[in-house]
mmCIF file with all atom_site columns, C-alpha atoms in Angstrom:
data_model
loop_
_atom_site.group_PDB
_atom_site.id
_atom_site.type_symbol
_atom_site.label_atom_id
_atom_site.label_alt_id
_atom_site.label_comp_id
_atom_site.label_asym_id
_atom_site.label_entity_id
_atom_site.label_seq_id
_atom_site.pdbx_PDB_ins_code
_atom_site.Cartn_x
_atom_site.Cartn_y
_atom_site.Cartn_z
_atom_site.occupancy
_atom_site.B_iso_or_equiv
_atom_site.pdbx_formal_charge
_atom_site.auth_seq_id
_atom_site.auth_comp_id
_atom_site.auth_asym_id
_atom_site.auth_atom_id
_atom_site.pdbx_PDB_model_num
ATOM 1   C CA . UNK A 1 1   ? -9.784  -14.940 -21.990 1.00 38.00 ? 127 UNK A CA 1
ATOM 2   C CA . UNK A 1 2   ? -8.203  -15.099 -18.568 1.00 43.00 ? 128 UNK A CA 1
ATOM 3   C CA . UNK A 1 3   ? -5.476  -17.274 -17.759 1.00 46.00 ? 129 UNK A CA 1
ATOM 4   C CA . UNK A 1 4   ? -6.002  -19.394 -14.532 1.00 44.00 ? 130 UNK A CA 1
ATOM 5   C CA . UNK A 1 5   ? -2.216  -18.710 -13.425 1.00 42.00 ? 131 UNK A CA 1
ATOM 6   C CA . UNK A 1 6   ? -2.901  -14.870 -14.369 1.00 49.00 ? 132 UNK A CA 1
ATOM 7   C CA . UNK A 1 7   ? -5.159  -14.697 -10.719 1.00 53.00 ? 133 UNK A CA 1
ATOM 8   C CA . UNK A 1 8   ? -2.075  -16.635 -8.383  1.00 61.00 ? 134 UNK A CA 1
ATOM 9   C CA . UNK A 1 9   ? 0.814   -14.818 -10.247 1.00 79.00 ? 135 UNK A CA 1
ATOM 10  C CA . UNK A 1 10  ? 1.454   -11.591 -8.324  1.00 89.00 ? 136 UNK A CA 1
ATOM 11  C CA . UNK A 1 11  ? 1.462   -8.707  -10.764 1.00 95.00 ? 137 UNK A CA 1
ATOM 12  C CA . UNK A 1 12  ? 4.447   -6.484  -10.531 1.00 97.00 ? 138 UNK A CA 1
ATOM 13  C CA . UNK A 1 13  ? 5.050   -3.463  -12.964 1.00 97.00 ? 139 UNK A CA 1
ATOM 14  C CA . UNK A 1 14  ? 7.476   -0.770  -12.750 1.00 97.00 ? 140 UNK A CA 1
ATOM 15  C CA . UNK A 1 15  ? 6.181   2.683   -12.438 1.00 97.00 ? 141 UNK A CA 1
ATOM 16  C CA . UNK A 1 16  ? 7.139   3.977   -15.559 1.00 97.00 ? 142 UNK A CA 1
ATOM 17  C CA . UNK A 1 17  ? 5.189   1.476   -17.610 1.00 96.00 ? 143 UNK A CA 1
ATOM 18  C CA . UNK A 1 18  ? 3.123   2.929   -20.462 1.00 94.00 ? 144 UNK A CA 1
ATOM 19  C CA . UNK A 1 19  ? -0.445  1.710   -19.409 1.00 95.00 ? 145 UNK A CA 1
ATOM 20  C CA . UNK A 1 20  ? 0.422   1.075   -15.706 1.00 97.00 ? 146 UNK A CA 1
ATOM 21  C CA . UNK A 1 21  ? -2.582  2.126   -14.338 1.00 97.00 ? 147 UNK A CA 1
ATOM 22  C CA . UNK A 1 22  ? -4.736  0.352   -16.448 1.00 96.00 ? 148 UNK A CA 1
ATOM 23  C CA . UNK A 1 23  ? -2.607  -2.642  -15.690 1.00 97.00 ? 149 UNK A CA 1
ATOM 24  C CA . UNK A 1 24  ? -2.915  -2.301  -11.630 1.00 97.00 ? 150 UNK A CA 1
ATOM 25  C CA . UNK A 1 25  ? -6.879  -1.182  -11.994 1.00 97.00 ? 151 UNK A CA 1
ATOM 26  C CA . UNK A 1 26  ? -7.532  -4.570  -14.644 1.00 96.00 ? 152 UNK A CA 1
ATOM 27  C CA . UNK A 1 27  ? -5.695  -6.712  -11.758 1.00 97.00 ? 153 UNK A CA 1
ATOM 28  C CA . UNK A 1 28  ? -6.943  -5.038  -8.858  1.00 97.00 ? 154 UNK A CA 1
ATOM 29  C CA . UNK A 1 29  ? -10.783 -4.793  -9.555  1.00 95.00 ? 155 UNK A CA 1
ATOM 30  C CA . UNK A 1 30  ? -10.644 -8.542  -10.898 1.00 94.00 ? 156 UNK A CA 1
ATOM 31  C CA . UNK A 1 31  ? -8.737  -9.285  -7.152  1.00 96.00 ? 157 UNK A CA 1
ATOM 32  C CA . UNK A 1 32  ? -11.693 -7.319  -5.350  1.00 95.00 ? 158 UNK A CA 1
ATOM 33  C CA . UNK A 1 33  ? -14.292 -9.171  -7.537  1.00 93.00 ? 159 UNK A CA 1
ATOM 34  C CA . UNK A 1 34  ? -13.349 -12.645 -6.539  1.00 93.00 ? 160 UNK A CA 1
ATOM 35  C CA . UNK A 1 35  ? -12.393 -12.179 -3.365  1.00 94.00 ? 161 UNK A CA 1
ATOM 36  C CA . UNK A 1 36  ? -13.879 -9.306  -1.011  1.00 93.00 ? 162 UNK A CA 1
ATOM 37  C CA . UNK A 1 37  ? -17.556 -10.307 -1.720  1.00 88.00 ? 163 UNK A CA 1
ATOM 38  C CA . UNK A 1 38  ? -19.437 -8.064  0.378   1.00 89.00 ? 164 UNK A CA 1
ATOM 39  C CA . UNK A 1 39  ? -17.370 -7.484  2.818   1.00 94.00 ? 165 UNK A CA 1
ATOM 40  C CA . UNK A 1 40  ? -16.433 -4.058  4.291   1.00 96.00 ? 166 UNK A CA 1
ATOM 41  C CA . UNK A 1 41  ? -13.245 -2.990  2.754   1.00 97.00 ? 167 UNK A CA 1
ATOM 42  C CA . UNK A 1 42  ? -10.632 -1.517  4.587   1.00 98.00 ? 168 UNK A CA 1
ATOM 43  C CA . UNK A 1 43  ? -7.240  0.008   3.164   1.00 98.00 ? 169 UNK A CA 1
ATOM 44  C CA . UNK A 1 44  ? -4.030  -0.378  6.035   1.00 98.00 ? 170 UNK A CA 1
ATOM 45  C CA . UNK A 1 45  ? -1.744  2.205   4.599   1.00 98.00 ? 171 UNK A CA 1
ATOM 46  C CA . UNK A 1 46  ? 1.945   1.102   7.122   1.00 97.00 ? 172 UNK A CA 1
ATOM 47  C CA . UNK A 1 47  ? 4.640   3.875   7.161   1.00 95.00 ? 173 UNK A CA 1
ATOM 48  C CA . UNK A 1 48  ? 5.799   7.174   8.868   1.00 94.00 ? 174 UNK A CA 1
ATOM 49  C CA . UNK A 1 49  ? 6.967   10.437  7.015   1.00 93.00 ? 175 UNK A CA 1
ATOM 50  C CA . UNK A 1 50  ? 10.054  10.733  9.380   1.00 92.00 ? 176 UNK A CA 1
ATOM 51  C CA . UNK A 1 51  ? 11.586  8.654   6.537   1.00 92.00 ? 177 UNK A CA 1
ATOM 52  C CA . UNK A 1 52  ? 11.597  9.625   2.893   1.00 94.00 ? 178 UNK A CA 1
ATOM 53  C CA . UNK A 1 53  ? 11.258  5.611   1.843   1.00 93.00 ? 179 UNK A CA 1
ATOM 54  C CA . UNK A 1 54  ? 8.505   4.530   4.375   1.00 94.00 ? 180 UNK A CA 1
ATOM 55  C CA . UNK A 1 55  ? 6.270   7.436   3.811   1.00 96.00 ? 181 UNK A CA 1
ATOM 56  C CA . UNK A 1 56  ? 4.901   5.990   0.348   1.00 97.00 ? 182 UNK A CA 1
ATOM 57  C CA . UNK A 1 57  ? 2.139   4.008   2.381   1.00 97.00 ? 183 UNK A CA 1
ATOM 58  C CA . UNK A 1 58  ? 1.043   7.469   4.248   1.00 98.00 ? 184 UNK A CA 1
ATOM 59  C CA . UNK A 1 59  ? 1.178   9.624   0.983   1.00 98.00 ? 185 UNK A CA 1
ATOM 60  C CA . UNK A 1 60  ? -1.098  6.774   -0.346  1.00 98.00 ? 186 UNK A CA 1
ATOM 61  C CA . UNK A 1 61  ? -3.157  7.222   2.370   1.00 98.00 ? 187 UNK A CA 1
ATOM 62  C CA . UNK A 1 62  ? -3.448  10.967  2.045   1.00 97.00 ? 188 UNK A CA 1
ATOM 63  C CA . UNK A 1 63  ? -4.363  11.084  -1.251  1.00 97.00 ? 189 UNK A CA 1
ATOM 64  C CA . UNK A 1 64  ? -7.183  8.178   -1.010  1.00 97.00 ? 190 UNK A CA 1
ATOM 65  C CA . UNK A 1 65  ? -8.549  10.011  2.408   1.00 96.00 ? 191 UNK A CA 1
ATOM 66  C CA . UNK A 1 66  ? -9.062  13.320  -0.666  1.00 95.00 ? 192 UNK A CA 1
ATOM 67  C CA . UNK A 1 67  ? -11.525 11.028  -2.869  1.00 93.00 ? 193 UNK A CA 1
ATOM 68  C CA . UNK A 1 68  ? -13.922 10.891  0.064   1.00 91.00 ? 194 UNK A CA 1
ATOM 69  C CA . UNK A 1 69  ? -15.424 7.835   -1.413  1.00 92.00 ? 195 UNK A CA 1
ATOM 70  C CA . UNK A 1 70  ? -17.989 5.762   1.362   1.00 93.00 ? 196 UNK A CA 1
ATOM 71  C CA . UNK A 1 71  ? -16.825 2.474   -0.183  1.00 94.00 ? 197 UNK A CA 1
ATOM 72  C CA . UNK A 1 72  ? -13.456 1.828   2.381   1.00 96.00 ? 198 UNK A CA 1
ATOM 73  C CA . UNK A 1 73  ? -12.452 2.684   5.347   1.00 97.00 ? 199 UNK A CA 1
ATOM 74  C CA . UNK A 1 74  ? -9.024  3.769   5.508   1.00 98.00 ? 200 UNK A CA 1
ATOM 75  C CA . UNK A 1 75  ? -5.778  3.951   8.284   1.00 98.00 ? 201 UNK A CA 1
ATOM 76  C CA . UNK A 1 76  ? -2.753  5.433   7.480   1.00 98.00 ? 202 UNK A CA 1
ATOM 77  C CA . UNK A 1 77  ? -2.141  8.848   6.287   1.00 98.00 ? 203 UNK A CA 1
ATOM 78  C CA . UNK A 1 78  ? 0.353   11.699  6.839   1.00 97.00 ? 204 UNK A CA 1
ATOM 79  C CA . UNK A 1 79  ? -1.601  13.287  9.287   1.00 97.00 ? 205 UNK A CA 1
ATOM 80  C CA . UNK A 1 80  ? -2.143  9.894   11.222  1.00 97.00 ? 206 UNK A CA 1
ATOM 81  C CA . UNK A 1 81  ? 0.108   7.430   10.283  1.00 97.00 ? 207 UNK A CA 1
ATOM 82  C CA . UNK A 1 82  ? 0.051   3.599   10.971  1.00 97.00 ? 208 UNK A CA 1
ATOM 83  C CA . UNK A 1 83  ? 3.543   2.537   11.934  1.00 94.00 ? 209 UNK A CA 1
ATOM 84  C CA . UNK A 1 84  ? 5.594   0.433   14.593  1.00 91.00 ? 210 UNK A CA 1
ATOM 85  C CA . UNK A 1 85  ? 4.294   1.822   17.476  1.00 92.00 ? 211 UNK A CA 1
ATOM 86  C CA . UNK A 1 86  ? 0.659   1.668   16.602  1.00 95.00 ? 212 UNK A CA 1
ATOM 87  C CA . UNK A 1 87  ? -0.023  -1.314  14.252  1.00 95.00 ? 213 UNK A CA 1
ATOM 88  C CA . UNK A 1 88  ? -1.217  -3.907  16.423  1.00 95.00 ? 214 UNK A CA 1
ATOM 89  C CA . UNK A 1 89  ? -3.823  -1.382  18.414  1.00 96.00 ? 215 UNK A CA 1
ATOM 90  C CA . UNK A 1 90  ? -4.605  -0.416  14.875  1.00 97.00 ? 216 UNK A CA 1
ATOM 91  C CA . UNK A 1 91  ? -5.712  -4.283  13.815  1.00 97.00 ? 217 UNK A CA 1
ATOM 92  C CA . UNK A 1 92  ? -7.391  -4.799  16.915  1.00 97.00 ? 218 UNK A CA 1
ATOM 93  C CA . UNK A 1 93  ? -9.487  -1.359  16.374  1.00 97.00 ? 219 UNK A CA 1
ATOM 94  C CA . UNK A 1 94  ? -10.151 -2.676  12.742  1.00 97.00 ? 220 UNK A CA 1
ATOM 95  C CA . UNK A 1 95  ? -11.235 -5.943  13.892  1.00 95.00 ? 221 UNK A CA 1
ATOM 96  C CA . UNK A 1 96  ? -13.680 -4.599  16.515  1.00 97.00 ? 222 UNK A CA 1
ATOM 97  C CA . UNK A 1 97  ? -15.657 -1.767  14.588  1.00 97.00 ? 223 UNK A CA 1
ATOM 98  C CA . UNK A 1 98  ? -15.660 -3.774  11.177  1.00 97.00 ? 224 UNK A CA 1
ATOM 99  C CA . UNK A 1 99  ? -17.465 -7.621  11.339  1.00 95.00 ? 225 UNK A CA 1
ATOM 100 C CA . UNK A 1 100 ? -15.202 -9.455  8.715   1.00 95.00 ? 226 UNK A CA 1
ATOM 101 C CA . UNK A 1 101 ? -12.891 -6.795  7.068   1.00 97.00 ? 227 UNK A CA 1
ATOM 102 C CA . UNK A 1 102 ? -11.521 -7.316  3.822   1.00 97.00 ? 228 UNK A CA 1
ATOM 103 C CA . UNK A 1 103 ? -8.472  -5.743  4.491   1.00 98.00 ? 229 UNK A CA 1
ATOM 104 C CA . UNK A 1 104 ? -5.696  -4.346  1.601   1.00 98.00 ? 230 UNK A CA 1
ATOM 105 C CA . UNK A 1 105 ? -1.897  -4.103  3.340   1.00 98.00 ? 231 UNK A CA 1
ATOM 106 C CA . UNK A 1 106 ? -0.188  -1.299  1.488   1.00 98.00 ? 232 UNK A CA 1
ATOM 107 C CA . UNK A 1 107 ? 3.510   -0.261  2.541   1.00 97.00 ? 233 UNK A CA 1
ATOM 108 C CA . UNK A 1 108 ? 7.197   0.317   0.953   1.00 95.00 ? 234 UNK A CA 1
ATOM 109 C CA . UNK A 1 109 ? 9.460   -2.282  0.715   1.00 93.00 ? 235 UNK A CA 1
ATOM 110 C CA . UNK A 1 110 ? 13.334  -2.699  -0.437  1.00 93.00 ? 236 UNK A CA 1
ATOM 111 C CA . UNK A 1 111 ? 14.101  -4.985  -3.622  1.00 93.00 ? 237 UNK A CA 1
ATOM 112 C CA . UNK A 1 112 ? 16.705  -5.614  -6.174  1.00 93.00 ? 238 UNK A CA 1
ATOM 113 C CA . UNK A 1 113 ? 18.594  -2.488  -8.189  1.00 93.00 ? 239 UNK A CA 1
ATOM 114 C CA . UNK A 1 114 ? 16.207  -3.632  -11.013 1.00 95.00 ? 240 UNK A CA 1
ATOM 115 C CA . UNK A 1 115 ? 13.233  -3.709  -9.286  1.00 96.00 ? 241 UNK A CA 1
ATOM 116 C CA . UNK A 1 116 ? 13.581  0.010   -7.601  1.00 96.00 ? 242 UNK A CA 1
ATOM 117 C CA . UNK A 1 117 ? 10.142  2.049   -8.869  1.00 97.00 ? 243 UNK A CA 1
ATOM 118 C CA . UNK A 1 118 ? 8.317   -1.472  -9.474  1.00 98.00 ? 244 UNK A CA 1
ATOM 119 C CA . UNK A 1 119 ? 4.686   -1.788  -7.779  1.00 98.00 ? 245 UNK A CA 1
ATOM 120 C CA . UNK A 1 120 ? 3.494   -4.972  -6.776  1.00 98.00 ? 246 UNK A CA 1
ATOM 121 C CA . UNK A 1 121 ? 0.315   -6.709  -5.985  1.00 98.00 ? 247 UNK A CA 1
ATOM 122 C CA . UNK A 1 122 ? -0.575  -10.329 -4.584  1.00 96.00 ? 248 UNK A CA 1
ATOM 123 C CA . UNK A 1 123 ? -2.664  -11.616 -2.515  1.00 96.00 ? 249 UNK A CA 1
ATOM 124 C CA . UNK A 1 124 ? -2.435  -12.299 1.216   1.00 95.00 ? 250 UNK A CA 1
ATOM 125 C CA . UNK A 1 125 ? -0.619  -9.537  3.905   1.00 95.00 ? 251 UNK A CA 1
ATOM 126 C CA . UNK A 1 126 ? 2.064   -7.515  3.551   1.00 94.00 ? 252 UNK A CA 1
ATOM 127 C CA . UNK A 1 127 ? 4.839   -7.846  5.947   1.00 90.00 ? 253 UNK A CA 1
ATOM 128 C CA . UNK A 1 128 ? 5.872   -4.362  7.484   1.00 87.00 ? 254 UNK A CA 1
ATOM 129 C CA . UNK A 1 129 ? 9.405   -4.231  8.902   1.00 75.00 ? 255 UNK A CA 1
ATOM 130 C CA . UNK A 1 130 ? 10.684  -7.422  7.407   1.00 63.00 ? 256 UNK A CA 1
ATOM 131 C CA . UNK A 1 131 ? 13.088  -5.302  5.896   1.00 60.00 ? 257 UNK A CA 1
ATOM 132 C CA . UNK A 1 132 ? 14.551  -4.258  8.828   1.00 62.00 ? 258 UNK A CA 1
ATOM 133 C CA . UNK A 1 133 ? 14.277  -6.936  10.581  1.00 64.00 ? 259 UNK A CA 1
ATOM 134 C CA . UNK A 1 134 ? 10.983  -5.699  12.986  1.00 73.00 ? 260 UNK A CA 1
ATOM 135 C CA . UNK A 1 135 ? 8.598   -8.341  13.848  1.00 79.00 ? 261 UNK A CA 1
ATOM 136 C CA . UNK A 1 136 ? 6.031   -6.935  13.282  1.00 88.00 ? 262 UNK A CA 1
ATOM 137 C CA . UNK A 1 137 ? 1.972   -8.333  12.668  1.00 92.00 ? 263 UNK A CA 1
ATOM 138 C CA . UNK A 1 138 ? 0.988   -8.871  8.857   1.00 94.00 ? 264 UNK A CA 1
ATOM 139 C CA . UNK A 1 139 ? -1.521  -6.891  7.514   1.00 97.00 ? 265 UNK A CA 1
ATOM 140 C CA . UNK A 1 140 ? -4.432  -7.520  4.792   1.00 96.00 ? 266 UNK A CA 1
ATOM 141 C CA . UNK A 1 141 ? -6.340  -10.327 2.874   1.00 97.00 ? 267 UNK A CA 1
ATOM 142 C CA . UNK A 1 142 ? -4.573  -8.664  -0.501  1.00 97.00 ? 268 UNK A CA 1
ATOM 143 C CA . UNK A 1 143 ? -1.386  -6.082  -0.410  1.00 98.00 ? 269 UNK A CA 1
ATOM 144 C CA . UNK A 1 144 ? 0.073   -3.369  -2.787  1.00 98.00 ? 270 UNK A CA 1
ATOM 145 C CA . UNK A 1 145 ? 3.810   -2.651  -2.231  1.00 97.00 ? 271 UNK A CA 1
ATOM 146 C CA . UNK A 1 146 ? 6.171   -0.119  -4.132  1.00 97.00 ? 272 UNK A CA 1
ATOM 147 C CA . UNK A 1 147 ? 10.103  -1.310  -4.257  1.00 96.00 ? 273 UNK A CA 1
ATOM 148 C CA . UNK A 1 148 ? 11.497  2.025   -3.226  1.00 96.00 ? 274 UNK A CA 1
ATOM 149 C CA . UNK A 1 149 ? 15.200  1.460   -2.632  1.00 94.00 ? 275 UNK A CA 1
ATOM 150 C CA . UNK A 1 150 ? 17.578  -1.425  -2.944  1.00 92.00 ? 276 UNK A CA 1
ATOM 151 C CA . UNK A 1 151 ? 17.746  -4.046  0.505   1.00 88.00 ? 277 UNK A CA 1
ATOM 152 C CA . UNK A 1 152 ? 20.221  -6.147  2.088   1.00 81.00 ? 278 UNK A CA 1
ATOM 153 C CA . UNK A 1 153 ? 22.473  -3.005  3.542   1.00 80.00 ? 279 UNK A CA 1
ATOM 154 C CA . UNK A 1 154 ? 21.972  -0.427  6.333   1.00 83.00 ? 280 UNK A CA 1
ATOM 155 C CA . UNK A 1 155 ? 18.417  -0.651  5.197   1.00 84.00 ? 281 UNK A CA 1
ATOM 156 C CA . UNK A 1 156 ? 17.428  2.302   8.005   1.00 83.00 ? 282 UNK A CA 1
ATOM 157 C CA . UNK A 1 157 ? 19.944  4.394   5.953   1.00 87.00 ? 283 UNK A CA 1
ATOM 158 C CA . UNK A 1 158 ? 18.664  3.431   2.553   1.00 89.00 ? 284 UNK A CA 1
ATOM 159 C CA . UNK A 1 159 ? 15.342  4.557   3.593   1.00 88.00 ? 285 UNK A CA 1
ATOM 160 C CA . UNK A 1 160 ? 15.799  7.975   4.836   1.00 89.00 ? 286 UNK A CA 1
ATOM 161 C CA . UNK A 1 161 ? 17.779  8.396   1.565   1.00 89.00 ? 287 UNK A CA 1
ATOM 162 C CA . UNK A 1 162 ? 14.742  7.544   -0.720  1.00 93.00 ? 288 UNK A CA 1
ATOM 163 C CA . UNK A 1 163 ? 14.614  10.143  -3.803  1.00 94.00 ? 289 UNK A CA 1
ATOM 164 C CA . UNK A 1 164 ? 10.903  12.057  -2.768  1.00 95.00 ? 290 UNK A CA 1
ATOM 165 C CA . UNK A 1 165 ? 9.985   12.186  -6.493  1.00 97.00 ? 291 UNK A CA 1
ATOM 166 C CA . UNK A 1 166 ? 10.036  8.561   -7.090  1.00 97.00 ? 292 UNK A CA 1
ATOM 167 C CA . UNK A 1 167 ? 7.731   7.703   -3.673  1.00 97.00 ? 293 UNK A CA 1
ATOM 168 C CA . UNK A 1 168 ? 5.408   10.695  -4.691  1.00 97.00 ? 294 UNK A CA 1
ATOM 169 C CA . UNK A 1 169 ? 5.134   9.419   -8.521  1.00 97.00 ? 295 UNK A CA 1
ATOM 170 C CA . UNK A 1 170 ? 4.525   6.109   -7.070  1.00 98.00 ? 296 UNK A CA 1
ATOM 171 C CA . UNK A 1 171 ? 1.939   6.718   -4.385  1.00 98.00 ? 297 UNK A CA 1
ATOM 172 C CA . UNK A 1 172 ? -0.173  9.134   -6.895  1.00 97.00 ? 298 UNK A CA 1
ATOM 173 C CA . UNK A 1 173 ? 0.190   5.782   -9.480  1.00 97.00 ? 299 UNK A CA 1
ATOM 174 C CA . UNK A 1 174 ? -1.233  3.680   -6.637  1.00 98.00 ? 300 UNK A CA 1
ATOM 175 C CA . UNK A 1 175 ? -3.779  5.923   -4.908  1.00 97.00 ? 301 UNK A CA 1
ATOM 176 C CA . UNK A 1 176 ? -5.864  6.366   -8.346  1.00 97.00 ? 302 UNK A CA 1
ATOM 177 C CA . UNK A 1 177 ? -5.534  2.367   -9.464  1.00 97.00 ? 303 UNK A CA 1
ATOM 178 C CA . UNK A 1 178 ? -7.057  1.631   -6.439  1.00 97.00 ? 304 UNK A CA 1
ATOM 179 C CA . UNK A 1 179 ? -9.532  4.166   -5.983  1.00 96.00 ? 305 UNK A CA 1
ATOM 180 C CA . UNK A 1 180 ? -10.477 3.482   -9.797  1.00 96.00 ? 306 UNK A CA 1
ATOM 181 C CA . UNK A 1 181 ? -10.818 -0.484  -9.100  1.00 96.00 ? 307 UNK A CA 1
ATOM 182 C CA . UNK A 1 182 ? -12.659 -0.204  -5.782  1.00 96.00 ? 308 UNK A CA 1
ATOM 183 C CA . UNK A 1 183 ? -15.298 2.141   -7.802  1.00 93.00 ? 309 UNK A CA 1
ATOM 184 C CA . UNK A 1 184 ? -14.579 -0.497  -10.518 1.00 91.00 ? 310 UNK A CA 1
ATOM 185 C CA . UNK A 1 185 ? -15.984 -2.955  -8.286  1.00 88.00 ? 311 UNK A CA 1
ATOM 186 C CA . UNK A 1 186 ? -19.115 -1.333  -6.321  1.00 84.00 ? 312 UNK A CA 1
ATOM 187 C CA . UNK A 1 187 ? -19.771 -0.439  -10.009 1.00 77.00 ? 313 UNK A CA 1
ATOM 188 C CA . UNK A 1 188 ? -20.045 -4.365  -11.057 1.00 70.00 ? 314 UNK A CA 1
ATOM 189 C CA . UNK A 1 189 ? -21.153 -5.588  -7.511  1.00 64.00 ? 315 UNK A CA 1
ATOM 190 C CA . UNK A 1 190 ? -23.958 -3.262  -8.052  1.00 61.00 ? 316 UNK A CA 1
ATOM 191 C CA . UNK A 1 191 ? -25.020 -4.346  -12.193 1.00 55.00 ? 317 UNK A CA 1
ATOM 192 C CA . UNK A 1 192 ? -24.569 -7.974  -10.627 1.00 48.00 ? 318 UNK A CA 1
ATOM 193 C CA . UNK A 1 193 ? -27.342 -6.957  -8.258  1.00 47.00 ? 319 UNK A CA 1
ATOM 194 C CA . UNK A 1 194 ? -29.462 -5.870  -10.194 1.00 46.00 ? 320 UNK A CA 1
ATOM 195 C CA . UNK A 1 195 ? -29.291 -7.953  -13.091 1.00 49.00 ? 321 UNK A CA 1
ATOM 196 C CA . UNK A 1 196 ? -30.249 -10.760 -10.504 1.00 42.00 ? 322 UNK A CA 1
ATOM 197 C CA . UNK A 1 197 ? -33.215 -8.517  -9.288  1.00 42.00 ? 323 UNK A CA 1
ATOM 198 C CA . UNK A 1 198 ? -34.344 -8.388  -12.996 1.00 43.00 ? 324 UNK A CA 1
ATOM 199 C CA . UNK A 1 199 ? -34.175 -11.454 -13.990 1.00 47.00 ? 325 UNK A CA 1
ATOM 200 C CA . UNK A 1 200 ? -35.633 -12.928 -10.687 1.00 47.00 ? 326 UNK A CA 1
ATOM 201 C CA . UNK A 1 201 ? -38.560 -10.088 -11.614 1.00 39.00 ? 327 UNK A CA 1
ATOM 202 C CA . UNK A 1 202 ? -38.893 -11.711 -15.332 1.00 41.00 ? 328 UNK A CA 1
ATOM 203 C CA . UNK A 1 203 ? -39.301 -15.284 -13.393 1.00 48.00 ? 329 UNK A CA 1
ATOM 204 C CA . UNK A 1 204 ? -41.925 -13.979 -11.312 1.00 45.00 ? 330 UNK A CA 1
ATOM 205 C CA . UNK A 1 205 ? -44.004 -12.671 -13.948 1.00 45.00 ? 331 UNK A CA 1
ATOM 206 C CA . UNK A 1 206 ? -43.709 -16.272 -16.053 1.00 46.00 ? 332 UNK A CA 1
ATOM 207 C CA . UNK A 1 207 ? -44.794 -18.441 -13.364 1.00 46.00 ? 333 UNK A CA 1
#
């Protein structure tokens, strides 16, 4: 049985739990279900890799651009990061080739000591640059974020000294949950489809 408050809460899990890919794929493909329809998908992966911290969106990026899958459209990678400089040409550019994106935010963000290594995802955009202080545009319909460092001092500096390991661990953890529940949901999408086709077939042949 699902809780109503289970779809509002955001989920947020540290990296190190047991099942926590099974825990972001349940949550994710269940977000997708209900509220991408059959829209094109597109995955906004914000960071640069001239900074240990903000590079967990790119390495994210890099490893989803691997699966090759036809089922998103995706920004962000090391190669060809989405950052500062380039994030507002970047939504426009989404917003012109795609009619209606569904669009999933994914970046790094700064937290609590006991937070650090905790992956989170809600619905609505993710902020980039919020913490430090950039205003810059939200991004997505949905967002993943990974607490990579503690905020609230000489975040720039906290950043650039981001332990590798735990962004790497952390974007492999994210980049499989969400390939998993975007294959998840084609998968169901697709059964829905043609359960529908069935039984609309069965109806036929009873009139």
């Amino acid at each position: 049985m699902k809780l109503p408050f289970m779809k509002e809460t955001p989920l947020k899990v540290p990296y190190t739990t047991a099942n926590v890919v099974g825990l972001l794929v349940n949550r994710l493909t269940s977000m997708l279900d209900e509220q991408a329809g059959k829209r094109p998908l597109v995955i906004v992966c914000v960071g640069t890799d001239r900074s240990t911290g903000d590079s967990l969106g790119p390495l994210i990026g890099t490893s989803l651009s691997k699966f090759r899958s036809p089922h998103y459209a995706l920004f962000g990678t090391l190669e060809e990061p989405v950052h500062a400089m380039n994030l507002e040409e970047t939504l426009l550019e989404i917003n012109r080739r795609f009619h209606k994106p569904f669009i999933i935010g994914i970046d790094a963000c700064l937290g609590q000591v006991s937070s650090v290594g905790s992956i989170q995802v809600g619905s609505g955009p993710v902020r980039p640059g919020a913490g430090v202080n950039k205003d810059l545009p939200p991004v997505g319909d949905m967002h993943i974020t990974g607490i990579v460092n503690v905020g609230g001092f000489m975040e720039y500096f906290v950043l650039q000294n981001t332990r590798l390991h735990l962004v790497m661990k952390m974007a492999d953890i994210i980049s499989l949950s969400l390939f998993t529940a975007v294959a998840n949901s084609v998968h169901i999408a697709s059964s829905t489809r043609e359960q529908t086709a069935a039984s609309d077939y069965t109806s036929h042949l009873h009139l």
